[in-house]
C-alpha cells in the first residue's frame, strides 16, 4: 500500500446498477484497483434523503455490493465498504457543515433539480449532500475520484471544502482531489427516452441495468425514442438519435457503428435495425455480469465477509484522519 495514490468513490444504493454507473464510474474503479489504493463504498447515508424502508435499504445495499463484485471489483485489491460503517464520515460531515454556506449549497444544480422534482421533501440532508460527499472523499485523503460527468459540480464543492478547511486550520492538511476518468473526459451515458442521461429515477425504460434479462433489455431498446429518419444527406443527428449512437459506441464494434453511421448519412438507415443491433450488443455485453450476479446472490456468507473485512480496513484510515482533524480543530483526540 504505502505511497500509492489514494482513490475514493461511491454509488448510492437506490436500485440496480445501470450502464451509466458502469461506464461513468465502475469501469474506472476496476482499472484503478490494480494500481492505486482504492476505497469504493456504497453511499447508504446519502440514500436516506429519499427515505427508504429498512427492508429496501438492506436489500439495495446488498445488491450494489453484489454488483460491484460481479463487475470485477476485488476485495483483496480495493477496500469495499458501506458508508454507514464509518461513523467518522458523519463526524467529518458535521465539521464541514460549519463552514458550508446556504447560498452556495442552494446553487448546486443537483439540489435545484431534486428540489424541483420532490418539492415536498427538500430536506437538510439533500441540501448538505455535497458536504457529506466531501467528507466521504477527504476522510481517506483521496487524490482522485472516478465519477461520471453529473458529479462534476459536487466534486468542485469537495475541492472548495477541503481548501476551506486547509485555509482555516492547517495549510495542506487535506489534498485537493480531482474528478477522474481514464478516457480523460468525464462520461455521460444517455438514456433511452430521447433526452438527458441514463438514470435510476428517470422513468421506466430509460436505463439498461447490468442485471436486465435479455427479453427486458430488448424490449427497452426497441421502445427507445427515435424520429421519422434523416431527410438530407449528412444531416446533424437530433439528440435522441445521437444518444443511440453514443450507446452503441460503448457496447458495439467500431465497424458496425461506422456502417450505421454511413447509412444515417445517406438516409438509408432503418432505426429498427439500429435498435436490434444495439440490443444484441448490449445483451452480449451484460451477459457475464448477469451470470456473476446470480452466482454471488446465492453466497450470503461471502457477501457478509466482504462487508466486515471492508469496514475494518476503511475504519483504520478514517480513524486516523478523524483523530488528526479533531486535534487540529481543538478537540480531544479519541485514542
Ligand atoms: P450515483 O449513485 O447517482 O451514481 C454513481 C456513479 O455513476 C455515475 N453515473 C453516470 N455516469 C455516466 N453517465 C450516466 N448516465 C451516469 N449515471 C450515474 C455517477 O457520476 C457516479 O460516479 N453522489 C454520488 C454518490 C457519492 C459519491 C461520494 C461519489 C456519494 N459520495 C463520494 C464519489 C465520491 C451519486 O449519487 O452517484
Coordinates of C-alpha atoms and ligand atoms in Angstrom, one line a residue:
X1 CA 0.0 0.0 0.0
X2 CA 2.3 2.8 1.3
X3 CA 2.8 5.6 -1.2
X4 CA 0.1 4.6 -3.7
X5 CA -2.2 7.3 -4.9
X6 CA -5.5 7.3 -2.9
X7 CA -8.8 6.9 -4.8
X8 CA -12.3 7.1 -3.4
X9 CA -15.7 6.8 -4.9
X10 CA -19.2 5.6 -4.1
X11 CA -22.6 4.8 -5.5
X12 CA -26.0 5.2 -3.9
X13 CA -27.9 2.0 -3.2
X14 CA -31.1 3.2 -5.0
X15 CA -31.6 0.2 -7.2
X16 CA -29.7 -1.9 -9.7
X17 CA -26.6 -0.5 -11.4
X18 CA -27.1 0.6 -15.0
X19 CA -24.8 1.2 -17.9
X20 CA -24.3 4.8 -16.9
X21 CA -22.9 3.7 -13.5
X22 CA -20.7 1.2 -15.2
X23 CA -19.2 3.4 -17.9
X24 CA -19.2 6.6 -15.8
X25 CA -17.7 5.0 -12.6
X26 CA -17.2 1.3 -12.2
X27 CA -15.2 0.6 -15.3
X28 CA -12.6 3.1 -13.9
X29 CA -12.9 1.5 -10.4
X30 CA -11.9 -1.8 -11.8
X31 CA -8.9 -0.4 -13.6
X32 CA -7.8 1.8 -10.7
X33 CA -7.8 -1.1 -8.1
X34 CA -4.8 -2.5 -9.9
X35 CA -2.5 0.5 -9.3
X36 CA -3.9 2.7 -6.6
X37 CA -5.1 2.4 -3.0
X38 CA -8.8 2.3 -3.6
X39 CA -11.8 2.9 -1.3
X40 CA -15.1 2.1 -3.0
X41 CA -18.2 2.4 -0.9
X42 CA -22.0 2.1 -1.0
X43 CA -23.4 5.5 -0.2
X44 CA -26.2 4.4 2.1
X45 CA -26.2 7.5 4.3
X46 CA -26.8 9.5 1.1
X47 CA -29.7 7.3 0.1
X48 CA -31.6 8.3 3.2
X49 CA -32.6 11.6 1.5
X50 CA -35.4 9.6 -0.2
X51 CA -36.5 7.8 3.0
X52 CA -36.2 4.1 2.0
X53 CA -37.8 1.5 4.3
X54 CA -35.2 -0.5 6.3
X55 CA -36.0 -3.6 4.2
X56 CA -35.5 -1.8 0.9
X57 CA -32.3 -0.2 2.2
X58 CA -30.8 -3.5 3.2
X59 CA -31.8 -5.2 0.0
X60 CA -30.4 -2.5 -2.2
X61 CA -27.1 -2.2 -0.3
X62 CA -26.5 -5.9 -0.7
X63 CA -27.4 -5.8 -4.3
X64 CA -25.0 -3.0 -5.1
X65 CA -22.2 -4.9 -3.3
X66 CA -23.0 -8.0 -5.3
X67 CA -22.9 -5.9 -8.5
X68 CA -19.6 -4.3 -7.5
X69 CA -18.1 -7.7 -7.2
X70 CA -19.8 -9.0 -10.4
X71 CA -18.3 -6.1 -12.3
X72 CA -14.8 -7.1 -11.2
X73 CA -14.1 -5.3 -8.0
X74 CA -11.8 -7.4 -5.9
X75 CA -12.0 -7.1 -2.1
X76 CA -8.3 -8.2 -1.9
X77 CA -7.3 -5.2 -4.1
X78 CA -9.7 -2.5 -3.2
X79 CA -11.4 -1.7 0.1
X80 CA -15.1 -2.2 -0.4
X81 CA -17.4 -0.9 2.4
X82 CA -20.6 0.6 3.4
X83 CA -20.6 4.4 4.1
X84 CA -22.6 3.8 7.3
X85 CA -19.9 1.6 8.7
X86 CA -17.7 4.7 9.0
X87 CA -19.4 7.0 11.6
X88 CA -16.1 9.0 11.2
X89 CA -17.6 10.2 7.9
X90 CA -20.6 11.6 9.7
X91 CA -18.4 13.4 12.2
X92 CA -16.3 15.0 9.5
X93 CA -19.6 15.9 7.7
X94 CA -20.7 17.8 10.8
X95 CA -17.4 19.7 11.0
X96 CA -17.5 20.6 7.3
X97 CA -21.1 21.8 7.6
X98 CA -20.0 24.5 10.0
X99 CA -18.1 26.1 7.1
X100 CA -20.6 25.4 4.3
X101 CA -22.9 28.2 3.4
X102 CA -26.6 28.2 2.5
X103 CA -26.1 30.3 -0.7
X104 CA -23.5 28.0 -2.2
X105 CA -25.4 24.8 -1.3
X106 CA -28.6 26.2 -2.8
X107 CA -26.9 26.9 -6.0
X108 CA -25.9 23.3 -6.7
X109 CA -27.6 22.1 -9.8
X110 CA -28.5 18.6 -8.5
X111 CA -30.0 20.2 -5.4
X112 CA -32.1 22.5 -7.5
X113 CA -33.2 19.7 -9.8
X114 CA -34.1 17.4 -6.8
X115 CA -35.9 20.3 -5.1
X116 CA -38.0 20.8 -8.2
X117 CA -38.7 17.1 -8.6
X118 CA -39.6 16.4 -5.0
X119 CA -40.9 19.7 -3.6
X120 CA -42.4 18.1 -0.6
X121 CA -39.1 16.6 0.5
X122 CA -36.5 19.3 0.3
X123 CA -34.7 18.1 3.5
X124 CA -31.5 19.3 5.1
X125 CA -29.7 16.1 4.0
X126 CA -30.5 17.0 0.4
X127 CA -29.1 20.5 0.9
X128 CA -25.9 19.3 2.5
X129 CA -25.4 16.4 0.2
X130 CA -22.2 18.0 -1.1
X131 CA -20.6 18.3 2.4
X132 CA -21.3 14.6 3.1
X133 CA -19.8 13.8 -0.2
X134 CA -16.7 15.9 0.6
X135 CA -16.4 14.0 3.9
X136 CA -16.6 10.7 2.1
X137 CA -13.7 11.7 -0.1
X138 CA -11.4 13.6 2.2
X139 CA -11.8 11.2 5.2
X140 CA -9.3 9.0 3.2
X141 CA -7.3 12.0 1.9
X142 CA -8.1 11.0 -1.7
X143 CA -6.3 12.4 -4.7
X144 CA -8.6 11.0 -7.4
X145 CA -12.3 10.4 -7.6
X146 CA -13.6 8.4 -10.5
X147 CA -17.1 9.7 -11.3
X148 CA -19.4 10.5 -14.2
X149 CA -20.0 13.9 -15.6
X150 CA -23.1 14.5 -13.4
X151 CA -20.9 14.6 -10.3
X152 CA -18.5 17.3 -11.6
X153 CA -20.1 20.1 -9.6
X154 CA -20.2 18.0 -6.4
X155 CA -16.5 17.4 -6.8
X156 CA -15.9 21.1 -7.2
X157 CA -17.7 21.6 -3.9
X158 CA -15.5 18.9 -2.3
X159 CA -12.4 20.9 -3.5
X160 CA -13.9 24.1 -2.0
X161 CA -14.5 22.4 1.4
X162 CA -11.1 20.8 1.5
X163 CA -9.4 24.1 0.7
X164 CA -11.6 26.0 3.2
X165 CA -10.6 23.6 6.0
X166 CA -6.9 24.0 5.0
X167 CA -7.1 27.7 4.9
X168 CA -8.9 27.9 8.3
X169 CA -6.9 25.4 10.2
X170 CA -3.9 23.8 8.7
X171 CA -2.4 24.6 5.4
X172 CA -2.0 21.5 3.1
X173 CA -3.7 19.0 5.6
X174 CA -6.2 17.7 3.0
X175 CA -5.0 17.0 -0.5
X176 CA -7.4 18.7 -3.1
X177 CA -9.0 15.8 -5.0
X178 CA -9.7 15.7 -8.7
X179 CA -12.7 14.1 -10.5
X180 CA -11.2 11.4 -12.8
X181 CA -11.9 9.3 -15.8
X182 CA -9.4 7.1 -17.8
X183 CA -10.6 8.5 -21.0
X184 CA -9.6 12.0 -19.8
X185 CA -13.1 13.5 -20.1
X186 CA -15.8 12.6 -17.6
X187 CA -18.5 10.4 -19.2
X188 CA -22.2 11.0 -19.6
X189 CA -24.1 7.9 -20.8
X190 CA -27.5 8.9 -22.3
X191 CA -30.8 7.2 -21.5
X192 CA -33.3 5.6 -24.0
X193 CA -36.0 8.3 -23.6
X194 CA -34.6 10.7 -26.1
X195 CA -33.0 13.3 -23.8
X196 CA -30.7 13.6 -20.9
X197 CA -28.7 11.0 -19.0
X198 CA -29.3 7.4 -18.1
X199 CA -30.5 7.3 -14.5
X200 CA -32.3 5.2 -12.0
X201 CA -35.0 7.7 -11.3
X202 CA -35.5 8.9 -14.9
X203 CA -38.6 6.8 -15.5
X204 CA -39.4 3.3 -16.7
X205 CA -37.4 2.1 -19.7
X206 CA -34.8 4.9 -19.6
X207 CA -32.0 2.8 -18.1
X208 CA -30.4 -0.5 -19.0
X209 CA -29.4 -2.4 -15.9
X210 CA -26.5 -4.8 -15.8
X211 CA -28.9 -7.3 -14.4
X212 CA -31.6 -6.9 -17.0
X213 CA -32.6 -10.2 -18.7
X214 CA -32.3 -10.3 -22.5
X215 CA -36.0 -10.1 -23.0
X216 CA -36.5 -7.0 -20.9
X217 CA -33.4 -5.4 -22.3
X218 CA -34.5 -5.9 -25.9
X219 CA -37.9 -4.5 -25.1
X220 CA -36.5 -1.4 -23.6
X221 CA -34.1 -0.8 -26.5
X222 CA -36.8 -1.4 -29.1
X223 CA -39.0 1.2 -27.4
X224 CA -36.3 3.9 -27.3
X225 CA -37.3 7.2 -28.7
X226 CA -36.4 7.9 -32.3
X227 CA -37.9 10.1 -35.1
X228 CA -39.0 9.6 -38.7
X229 CA -35.5 9.5 -40.0
X230 CA -33.0 11.7 -41.8
X231 CA -34.2 13.5 -44.9
X232 CA -31.0 15.1 -46.1
X233 CA -27.5 13.6 -46.5
X234 CA -25.1 14.2 -43.7
X235 CA -27.7 15.9 -41.6
X236 CA -26.8 16.6 -37.9
X237 CA -28.2 13.9 -35.6
X238 CA -31.0 15.0 -33.3
X239 CA -30.4 14.3 -29.6
X240 CA -32.5 11.0 -29.4
X241 CA -30.6 9.5 -32.4
X242 CA -27.2 10.8 -31.2
X243 CA -27.9 9.1 -27.9
X244 CA -28.4 5.7 -29.6
X245 CA -25.1 6.1 -31.4
X246 CA -23.4 7.1 -28.1
X247 CA -24.8 4.0 -26.5
X248 CA -23.5 1.9 -29.5
X249 CA -20.1 3.4 -29.0
X250 CA -19.7 1.8 -25.6
X251 CA -21.0 -1.7 -26.5
X252 CA -20.7 -2.3 -30.3
X253 CA -17.7 -2.9 -32.6
X254 CA -16.3 0.1 -34.5
X255 CA -17.1 -1.3 -37.9
X256 CA -20.7 -1.8 -37.0
X257 CA -21.0 1.7 -35.7
X258 CA -19.4 3.0 -39.0
X259 CA -21.9 1.0 -41.1
X260 CA -24.9 2.6 -39.3
X261 CA -23.3 6.0 -39.4
X262 CA -22.9 5.7 -43.2
X263 CA -26.5 4.6 -43.5
X264 CA -27.6 7.6 -41.5
X265 CA -25.6 9.9 -43.6
X266 CA -27.0 8.6 -46.9
X267 CA -30.5 8.4 -45.4
X268 CA -30.9 4.6 -45.9
X269 CA -30.9 3.8 -42.1
X270 CA -33.7 1.9 -40.6
X271 CA -33.9 2.6 -36.9
X272 CA -35.5 -0.8 -36.2
X273 CA -32.2 -2.4 -37.4
X274 CA -30.1 0.0 -35.4
X275 CA -32.0 -0.8 -32.3
X276 CA -31.9 -4.6 -32.9
X277 CA -28.1 -4.4 -33.3
X278 CA -27.8 -2.2 -30.2
X279 CA -30.0 -4.6 -28.2
X280 CA -28.0 -7.6 -29.2
X281 CA -24.7 -6.0 -28.4
X282 CA -26.0 -4.9 -25.0
X283 CA -27.2 -8.5 -24.3
X284 CA -23.7 -9.8 -25.1
X285 CA -22.1 -7.1 -23.1
X286 CA -24.2 -7.6 -20.0
X287 CA -24.3 -11.4 -20.1
X288 CA -21.2 -12.0 -17.9
X289 CA -22.5 -9.6 -15.3
X290 CA -25.8 -11.4 -15.1
X291 CA -24.1 -14.7 -14.6
X292 CA -21.9 -13.5 -11.8
X293 CA -24.7 -11.6 -10.1
X294 CA -26.8 -14.7 -9.8
X295 CA -23.8 -16.7 -8.6
X296 CA -22.9 -14.2 -5.9
X297 CA -26.5 -13.7 -4.8
X298 CA -26.5 -17.3 -3.6
X299 CA -23.5 -16.7 -1.4
X300 CA -24.7 -14.8 1.6
X301 CA -21.7 -15.6 3.8
X302 CA -19.2 -14.4 1.3
X303 CA -21.1 -11.0 1.0
X304 CA -21.1 -10.6 4.8
X305 CA -17.4 -11.4 4.9
X306 CA -16.6 -8.8 2.3
X307 CA -18.7 -6.2 4.2
X308 CA -16.9 -6.9 7.5
X309 CA -13.5 -7.0 6.1
X310 CA -14.0 -3.8 4.1
X311 CA -15.5 -2.0 7.2
X312 CA -12.4 -2.8 9.2
X313 CA -9.9 -1.7 6.6
X314 CA -11.8 1.5 5.8
X315 CA -12.1 2.5 9.5
X316 CA -8.4 2.2 10.0
X317 CA -7.9 5.0 7.5
X318 CA -10.9 7.0 8.6
X319 CA -10.0 6.9 12.3
X320 CA -6.5 8.2 11.6
X321 CA -7.9 11.2 9.7
X322 CA -10.7 12.0 12.3
X323 CA -8.2 11.9 15.2
X324 CA -6.0 14.3 13.4
X325 CA -8.9 16.6 12.4
X326 CA -10.2 16.6 16.0
X327 CA -6.8 17.7 17.2
X328 CA -6.4 20.3 14.5
X329 CA -9.8 21.8 15.4
X330 CA -9.1 21.8 19.1
X331 CA -11.0 18.8 20.3
X332 CA -9.6 15.9 22.3
X333 CA -8.2 13.0 20.3
X334 CA -10.2 9.8 20.6
X335 CA -7.2 7.5 21.2
Ligands
LIG1 P1 -24.9 7.9 -8.2 O1 -25.3 6.8 -7.3 O2 -26.0 8.7 -8.8 O3 -24.1 7.3 -9.4 C1 -22.9 6.6 -9.2 C2 -21.9 6.8 -10.2 O4 -22.4 6.6 -11.5 C3 -22.2 7.7 -12.3 N1 -23.3 7.9 -13.3 C4 -23.1 8.1 -14.6 N2 -22.0 8.3 -15.3 C5 -22.2 8.5 -16.7 N3 -23.4 8.5 -17.3 C6 -24.6 8.4 -16.5 N4 -25.7 8.4 -17.1 C7 -24.4 8.1 -15.1 N5 -25.3 7.9 -14.1 C8 -24.6 7.8 -13.0 C9 -22.1 8.9 -11.4 O5 -21.4 10.0 -11.9 C10 -21.4 8.3 -10.2 O6 -20.0 8.3 -10.4 N6 -23.3 11.4 -5.1 C11 -22.9 10.2 -5.7 C12 -22.5 9.1 -4.8 C13 -21.4 9.5 -3.9 C14 -20.1 9.7 -4.2 C15 -19.4 10.1 -3.0 C16 -19.3 9.6 -5.4 C17 -21.6 9.8 -2.5 N7 -20.4 10.1 -2.0 C18 -18.1 10.4 -3.0 C19 -18.0 9.9 -5.3 C20 -17.3 10.2 -4.2 C21 -24.1 9.7 -6.5 O7 -25.2 10.0 -6.2 O8 -23.8 8.8 -7.5

